[in-house]
Amino acid sequence: MKHLYATATLTLALLSGCAAMASGSAPARVADGALVGPNGMTLYVFDKDPQGAGKSVCNGPCATNWPPLLASDTDQPTGDYSIIVRDDGRKQWAFRGKPLYFWVKDSKPGDRTGDGVNQVWHTARP
């Protein structure tokens, strides 16, 4: 009976999570004091991106090393999260006006190897 209860509880939790995603929940969450993407990987901000400019200056080879947290065409801004349009036309999530990126050298959730790179990349924090 305990197994059945645990399965039902997990199913309800998963359904609640899916409903929250469908209703426009945040594109990132907080884990150990840092923002992480839906895949659990650490997100970063770039000092050279002007806050609130609605633009990313990390394009081309920069975006290869620092992949943007992309938004879909149906995503809508929510709370502190806004959406910018990149030079290539794709949409990217921003937190408090700063575009959000992953770091290609992080290999597993919890890695933060991009923090402090060239003194211009920092872990995104709430």
mmCIF file with all atom_site columns, N, CA and C in Angstrom, residues 8 28 37-38 86:
data_model
loop_
_atom_site.group_PDB
_atom_site.id
_atom_site.type_symbol
_atom_site.label_atom_id
_atom_site.label_alt_id
_atom_site.label_comp_id
_atom_site.label_asym_id
_atom_site.label_entity_id
_atom_site.label_seq_id
_atom_site.pdbx_PDB_ins_code
_atom_site.Cartn_x
_atom_site.Cartn_y
_atom_site.Cartn_z
_atom_site.occupancy
_atom_site.B_iso_or_equiv
_atom_site.pdbx_formal_charge
_atom_site.auth_seq_id
_atom_site.auth_comp_id
_atom_site.auth_asym_id
_atom_site.auth_atom_id
_atom_site.pdbx_PDB_model_num
ATOM 1  N N  . ALA A 1 8  ? 1.310  7.341  -6.435  1.00 0.00 ? 8  ALA A N  1
ATOM 2  C CA . ALA A 1 8  ? 0.251  8.335  -6.642  1.00 0.00 ? 8  ALA A CA 1
ATOM 3  C C  . ALA A 1 8  ? 0.745  9.730  -6.305  1.00 0.00 ? 8  ALA A C  1
ATOM 4  N N  . ALA A 1 28 ? 13.796 29.184 -15.333 1.00 0.00 ? 28 ALA A N  1
ATOM 5  C CA . ALA A 1 28 ? 14.923 28.733 -14.515 1.00 0.00 ? 28 ALA A CA 1
ATOM 6  C C  . ALA A 1 28 ? 14.438 28.572 -13.081 1.00 0.00 ? 28 ALA A C  1
ATOM 7  N N  . GLY A 1 37 ? 19.062 26.106 -15.446 1.00 0.00 ? 37 GLY A N  1
ATOM 8  C CA . GLY A 1 37 ? 18.083 25.910 -16.504 1.00 0.00 ? 37 GLY A CA 1
ATOM 9  C C  . GLY A 1 37 ? 17.240 24.679 -16.268 1.00 0.00 ? 37 GLY A C  1
ATOM 10 N N  . PRO A 1 38 ? 16.315 24.410 -17.173 1.00 0.00 ? 38 PRO A N  1
ATOM 11 C CA . PRO A 1 38 ? 15.445 23.234 -17.043 1.00 0.00 ? 38 PRO A CA 1
ATOM 12 C C  . PRO A 1 38 ? 16.218 21.925 -16.976 1.00 0.00 ? 38 PRO A C  1
ATOM 13 N N  . ARG A 1 86 ? 17.829 37.842 -30.171 1.00 0.00 ? 86 ARG A N  1
ATOM 14 C CA . ARG A 1 86 ? 19.259 37.811 -30.489 1.00 0.00 ? 86 ARG A CA 1
ATOM 15 C C  . ARG A 1 86 ? 19.513 38.288 -31.921 1.00 0.00 ? 86 ARG A C  1
#
